[in-house]
Coordinates of C-alpha atoms and ligand atoms in Angstrom, one line a residue:
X1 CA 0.0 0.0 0.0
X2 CA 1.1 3.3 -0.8
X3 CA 0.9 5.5 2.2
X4 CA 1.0 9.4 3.2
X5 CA 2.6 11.3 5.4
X6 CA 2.4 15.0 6.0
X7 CA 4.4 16.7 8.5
X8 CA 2.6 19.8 9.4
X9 CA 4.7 22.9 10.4
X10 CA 3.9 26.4 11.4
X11 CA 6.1 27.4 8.2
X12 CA 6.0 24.6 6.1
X13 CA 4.1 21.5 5.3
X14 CA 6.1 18.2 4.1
X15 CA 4.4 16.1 2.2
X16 CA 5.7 12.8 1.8
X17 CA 4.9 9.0 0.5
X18 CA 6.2 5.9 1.5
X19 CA 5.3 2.2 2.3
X20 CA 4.9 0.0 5.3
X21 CA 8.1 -0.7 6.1
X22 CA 9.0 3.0 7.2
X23 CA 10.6 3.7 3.9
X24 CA 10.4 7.0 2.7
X25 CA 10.2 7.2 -1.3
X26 CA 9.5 11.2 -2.3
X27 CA 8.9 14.1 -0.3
X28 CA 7.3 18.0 -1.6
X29 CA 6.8 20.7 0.9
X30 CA 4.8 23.8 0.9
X31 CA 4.8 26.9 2.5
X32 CA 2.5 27.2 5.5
X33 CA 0.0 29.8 4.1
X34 CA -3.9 29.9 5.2
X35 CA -5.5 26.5 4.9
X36 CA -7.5 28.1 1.6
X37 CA -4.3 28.3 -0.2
X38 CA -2.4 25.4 1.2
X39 CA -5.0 22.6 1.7
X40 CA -5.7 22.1 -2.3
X41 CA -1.8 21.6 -3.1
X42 CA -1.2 19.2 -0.4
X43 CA -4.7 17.2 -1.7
X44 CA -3.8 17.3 -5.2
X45 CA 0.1 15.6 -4.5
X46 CA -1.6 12.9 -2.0
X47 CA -4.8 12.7 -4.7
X48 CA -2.2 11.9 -7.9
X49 CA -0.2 9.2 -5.8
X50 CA -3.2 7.0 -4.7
X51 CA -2.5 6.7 -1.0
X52 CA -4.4 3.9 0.8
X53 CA -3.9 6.3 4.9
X54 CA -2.9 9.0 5.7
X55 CA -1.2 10.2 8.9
X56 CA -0.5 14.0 9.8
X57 CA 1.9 15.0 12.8
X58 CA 0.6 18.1 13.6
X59 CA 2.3 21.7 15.5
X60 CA -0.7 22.1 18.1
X61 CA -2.5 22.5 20.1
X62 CA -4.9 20.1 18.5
X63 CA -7.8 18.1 19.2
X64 CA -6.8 14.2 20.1
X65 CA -10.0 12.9 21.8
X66 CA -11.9 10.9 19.7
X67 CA -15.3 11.8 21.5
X68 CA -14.8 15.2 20.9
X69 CA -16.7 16.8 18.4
X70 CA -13.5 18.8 17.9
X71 CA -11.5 15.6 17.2
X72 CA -8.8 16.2 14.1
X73 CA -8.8 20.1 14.8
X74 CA -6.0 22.3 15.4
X75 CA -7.3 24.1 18.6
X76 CA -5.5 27.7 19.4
X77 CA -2.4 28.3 17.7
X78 CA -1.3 31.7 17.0
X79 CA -0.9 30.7 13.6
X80 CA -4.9 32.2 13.4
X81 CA -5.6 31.0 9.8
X82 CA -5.3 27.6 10.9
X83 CA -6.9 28.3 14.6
X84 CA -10.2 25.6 14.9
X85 CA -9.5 24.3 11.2
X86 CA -10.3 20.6 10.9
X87 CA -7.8 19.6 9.5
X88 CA -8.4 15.7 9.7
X89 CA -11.7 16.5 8.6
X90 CA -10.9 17.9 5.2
X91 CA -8.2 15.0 4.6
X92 CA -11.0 12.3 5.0
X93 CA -13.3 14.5 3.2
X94 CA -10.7 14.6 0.1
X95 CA -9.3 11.8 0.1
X96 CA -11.3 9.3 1.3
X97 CA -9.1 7.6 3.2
X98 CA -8.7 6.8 7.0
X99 CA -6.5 9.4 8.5
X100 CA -4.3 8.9 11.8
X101 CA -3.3 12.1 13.6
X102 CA -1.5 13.0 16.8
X103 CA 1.2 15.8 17.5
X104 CA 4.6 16.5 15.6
X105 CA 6.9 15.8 18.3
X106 CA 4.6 12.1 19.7
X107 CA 4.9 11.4 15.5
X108 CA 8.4 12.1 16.1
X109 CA 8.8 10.1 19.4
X110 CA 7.2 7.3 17.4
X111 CA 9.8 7.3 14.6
X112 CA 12.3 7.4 16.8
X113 CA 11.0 4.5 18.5
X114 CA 10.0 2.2 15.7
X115 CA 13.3 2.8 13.4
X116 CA 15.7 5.7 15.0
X117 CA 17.8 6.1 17.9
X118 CA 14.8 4.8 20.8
X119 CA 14.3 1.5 18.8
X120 CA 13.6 -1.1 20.9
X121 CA 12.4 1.1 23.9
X122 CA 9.1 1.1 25.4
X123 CA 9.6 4.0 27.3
X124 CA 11.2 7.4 25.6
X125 CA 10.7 11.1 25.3
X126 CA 11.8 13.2 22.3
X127 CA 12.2 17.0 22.5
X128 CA 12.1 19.6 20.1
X129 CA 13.9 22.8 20.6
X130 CA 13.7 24.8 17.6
X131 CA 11.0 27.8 17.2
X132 CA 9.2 26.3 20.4
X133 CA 9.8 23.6 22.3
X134 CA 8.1 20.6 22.2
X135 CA 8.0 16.9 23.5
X136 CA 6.5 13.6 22.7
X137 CA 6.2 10.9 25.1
X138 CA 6.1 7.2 24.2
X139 CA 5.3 5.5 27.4
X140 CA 5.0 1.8 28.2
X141 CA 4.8 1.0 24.6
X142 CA 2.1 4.0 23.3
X143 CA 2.1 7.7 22.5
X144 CA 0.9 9.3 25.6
X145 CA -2.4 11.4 25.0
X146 CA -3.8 11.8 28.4
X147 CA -6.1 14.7 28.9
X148 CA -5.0 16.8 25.9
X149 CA -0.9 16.2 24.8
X150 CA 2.0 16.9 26.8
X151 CA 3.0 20.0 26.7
X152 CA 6.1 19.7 28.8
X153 CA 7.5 22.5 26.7
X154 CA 6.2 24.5 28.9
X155 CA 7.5 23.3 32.2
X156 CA 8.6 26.1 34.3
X157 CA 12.3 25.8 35.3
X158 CA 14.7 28.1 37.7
X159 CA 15.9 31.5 36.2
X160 CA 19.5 31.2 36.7
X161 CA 20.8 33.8 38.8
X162 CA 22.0 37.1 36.5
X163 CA 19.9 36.2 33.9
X164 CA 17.8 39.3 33.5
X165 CA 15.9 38.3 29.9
X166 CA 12.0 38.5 30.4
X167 CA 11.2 35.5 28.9
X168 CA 9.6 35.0 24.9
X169 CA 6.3 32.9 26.3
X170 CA 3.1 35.2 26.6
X171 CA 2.0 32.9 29.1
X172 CA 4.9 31.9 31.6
X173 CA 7.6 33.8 33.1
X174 CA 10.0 31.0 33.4
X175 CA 9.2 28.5 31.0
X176 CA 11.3 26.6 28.9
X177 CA 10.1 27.3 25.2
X178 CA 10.0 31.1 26.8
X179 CA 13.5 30.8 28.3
X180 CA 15.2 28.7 25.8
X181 CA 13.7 28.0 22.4
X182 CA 15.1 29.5 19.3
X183 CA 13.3 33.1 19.6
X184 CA 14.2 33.7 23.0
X185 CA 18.2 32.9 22.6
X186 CA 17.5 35.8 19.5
X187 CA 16.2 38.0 21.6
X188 CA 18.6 37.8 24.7
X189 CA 21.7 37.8 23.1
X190 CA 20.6 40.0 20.1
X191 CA 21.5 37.5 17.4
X192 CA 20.1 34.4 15.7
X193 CA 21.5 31.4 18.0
X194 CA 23.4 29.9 14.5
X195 CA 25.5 33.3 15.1
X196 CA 26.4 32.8 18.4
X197 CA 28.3 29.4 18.0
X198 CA 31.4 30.6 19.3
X199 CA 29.8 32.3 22.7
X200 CA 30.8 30.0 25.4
X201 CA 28.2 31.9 28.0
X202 CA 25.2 31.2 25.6
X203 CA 25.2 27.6 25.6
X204 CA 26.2 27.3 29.2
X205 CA 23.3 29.0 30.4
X206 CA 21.4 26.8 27.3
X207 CA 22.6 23.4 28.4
X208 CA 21.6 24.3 31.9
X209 CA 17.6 25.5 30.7
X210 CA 17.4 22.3 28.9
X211 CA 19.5 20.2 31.2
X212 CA 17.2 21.3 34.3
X213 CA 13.5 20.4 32.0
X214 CA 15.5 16.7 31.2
X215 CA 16.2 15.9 34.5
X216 CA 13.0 16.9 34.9
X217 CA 11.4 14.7 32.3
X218 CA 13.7 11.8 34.0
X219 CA 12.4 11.8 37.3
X220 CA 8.8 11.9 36.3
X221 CA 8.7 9.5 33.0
X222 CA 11.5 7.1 33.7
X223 CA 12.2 7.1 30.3
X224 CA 14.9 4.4 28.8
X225 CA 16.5 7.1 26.1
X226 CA 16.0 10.9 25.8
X227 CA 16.2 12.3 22.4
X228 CA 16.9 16.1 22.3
X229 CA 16.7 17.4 18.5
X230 CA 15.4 20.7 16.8
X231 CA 17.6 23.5 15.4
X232 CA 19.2 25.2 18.6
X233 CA 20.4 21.1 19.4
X234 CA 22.5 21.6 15.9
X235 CA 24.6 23.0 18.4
X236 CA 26.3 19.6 19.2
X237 CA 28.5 20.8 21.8
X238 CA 25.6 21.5 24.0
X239 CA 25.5 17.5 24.2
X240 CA 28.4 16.9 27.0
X241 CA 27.0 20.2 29.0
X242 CA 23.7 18.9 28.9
X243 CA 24.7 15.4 30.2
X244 CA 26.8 16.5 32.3
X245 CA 24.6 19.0 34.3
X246 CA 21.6 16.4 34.1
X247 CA 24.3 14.4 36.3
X248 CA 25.0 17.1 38.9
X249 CA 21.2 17.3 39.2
X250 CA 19.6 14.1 39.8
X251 CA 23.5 13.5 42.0
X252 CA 23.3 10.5 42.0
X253 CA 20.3 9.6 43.0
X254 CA 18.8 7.3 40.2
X255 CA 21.3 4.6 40.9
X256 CA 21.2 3.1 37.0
X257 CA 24.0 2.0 34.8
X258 CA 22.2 3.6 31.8
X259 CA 22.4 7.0 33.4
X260 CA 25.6 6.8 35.9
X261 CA 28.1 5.0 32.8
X262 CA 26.7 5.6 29.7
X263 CA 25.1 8.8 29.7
X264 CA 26.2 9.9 26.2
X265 CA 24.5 6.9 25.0
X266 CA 21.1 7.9 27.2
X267 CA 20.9 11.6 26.0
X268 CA 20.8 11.8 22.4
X269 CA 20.6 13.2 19.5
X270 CA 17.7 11.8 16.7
X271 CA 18.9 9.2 14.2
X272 CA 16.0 10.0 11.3
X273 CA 17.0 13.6 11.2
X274 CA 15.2 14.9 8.4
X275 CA 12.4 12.3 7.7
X276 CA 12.3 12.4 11.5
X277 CA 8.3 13.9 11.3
X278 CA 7.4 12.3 7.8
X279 CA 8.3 8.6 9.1
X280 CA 6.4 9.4 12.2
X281 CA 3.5 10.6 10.2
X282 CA 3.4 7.2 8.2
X283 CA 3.9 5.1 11.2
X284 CA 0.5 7.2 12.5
X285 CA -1.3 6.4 9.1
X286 CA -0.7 2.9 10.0
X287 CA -1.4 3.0 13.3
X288 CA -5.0 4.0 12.3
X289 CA -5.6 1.0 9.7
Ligands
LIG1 P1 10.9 24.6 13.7 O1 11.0 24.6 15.2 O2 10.3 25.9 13.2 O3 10.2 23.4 13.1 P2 13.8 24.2 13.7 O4 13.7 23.0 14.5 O5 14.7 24.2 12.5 O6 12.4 24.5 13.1 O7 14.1 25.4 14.7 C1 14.3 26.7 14.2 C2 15.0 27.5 15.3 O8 16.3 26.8 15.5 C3 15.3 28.9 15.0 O9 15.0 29.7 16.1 C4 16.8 29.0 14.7 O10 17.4 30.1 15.1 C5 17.4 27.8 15.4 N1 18.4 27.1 14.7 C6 18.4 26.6 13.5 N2 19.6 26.1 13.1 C7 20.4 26.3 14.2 C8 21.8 26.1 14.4 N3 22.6 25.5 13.5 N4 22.3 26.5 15.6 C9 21.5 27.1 16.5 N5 20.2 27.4 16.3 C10 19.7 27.0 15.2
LIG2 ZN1 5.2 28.8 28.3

């Protein structure tokens, strides 16, 4: 069966098709415009290849509860065009094909999981830190949904001491997307983080944001690999700091080989790296037939 996969992005929207095995065969993308403009170019590509499913990882917040009669909508982004759009809706409605759906970063954490650098876990989280920050949990051997999505994100961590930037998130003071996602590394330091490579200071103070939210995400999910990826992690010497201060913080006290010997094999870096979403979005299209 052919299958597709969209990726859907605040700025761009990859369409992609592939089979059952995870294999990714061709991959379009289109700018994220108003559904209006957008929606008939990603229908026609998908239409003229005959998929069988479809799966979208979607940026949120969406709608994932099946009873609701919101189900398949993106809920309140600032993105406004796309704010209550039904997006699942108007796949099934094209296409006529069953359609699986969940968020970008729990299509992600599924990739990861099924053919990338969590395979063989039944317990893993995979964070984002690029324009936001997000994270998808795969827990005891399913995406984790609960109430709405994680949105851990948005976990509120320490200002460190000296750090006087207000913070990007209109809704927390001390978040992590507000603290530390791309935007707010641009704003503090007055350049785009690609820029500010060479700044020791920046990624300290980086690898600690991220490195207090991990420890975090450790102590409450037990997870058996964290994968950290997103365009500020292109930074691949925030690695070591990040492992390292995720040591000094739990100190000690999760007694496990995986963490106390080998934790540059426990913190990680992704292994689809670009098909990353679009494999996840197939593997949710198949999840759903
Ligand atoms: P998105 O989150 O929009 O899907 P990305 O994961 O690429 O996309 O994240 C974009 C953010 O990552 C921007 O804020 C950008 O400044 C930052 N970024 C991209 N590449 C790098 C890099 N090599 N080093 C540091 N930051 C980067
Ligand atoms: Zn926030």
């Amino acid at each position: 069966m052919r299958i597709g996969a969209l990726e859907a992005g605040g700025t761009k929207m990859v369409c992609a098709i592939g089979d059952e095995n995870g294999n990714i065969e061709k991959r379009v993308s289109y700018p994220t415009q108003t559904p209006k403009e957008t929606m008939p170019q990603m229908v026609e590509f998908f239409k003229n290849e005959g998929i069988g499913a479809l799966g979208i990882g979607c940026f949120g917040p969406i709608e994932l509860n099946r009873n609701s009669p919101a189900y398949g909508c993106i809920t309140s982004t600032p993105k406004l065009a796309w704010a209550n759009y039904n997006i699942v809706g108007a796949f099934r409605e094209a296409l006529k094909v069953p359609v699986g759906f969940d968020t970008d970063v729990n299509g992600a954490a599924l990739g990861e999981v099924m053919y990338g650098a969590a395979k063989g876990c039944d317990t893993a989280v995979y964070i984002t830190i690029g324009t936001g920050v997000g994270v998808g949990v795969y827990a005891n051997g399913a995406l984790l949904h609960g109430l709405i999505h994680p949105e851990a994100g948005h976990v509120l961590i320490t200002r460190r001491h000296g750090d006087n930037y207000r913070g990007k998130c209109p809704f927390h003071e001390n978040c992590l997307e507000g603290l530390a996602a791309g935007p707010a590394i641009m704003e503090r330091w007055g350049k785009p983080a690609v820029e500010l490579a060479d700044r020791r200071e920046v990624w300290e103070l980086e690898s600690d944001y991220i490195a207090q939210a991990v420890t975090n995400y450790i102590l409450t999910l037990s997870p058996q690999k964290v994968i950290l990826g997103g365009g500020v992690m292109h930074q691949e010497q925030m690695f070591p700091l990040v492992q390292k201060k995720v040591l000094e913080k739990l100190n000690s006290y999760l007694q496990n080989d995986a963490i106390l010997k080998h934790i540059e094999e426990y913190i990680v870096p992704p292994a689809l790296g670009d098909n990353a979403g679009v494999t996840g979005a197939l593997l949710l299209a198949l999840q759903e037939v």
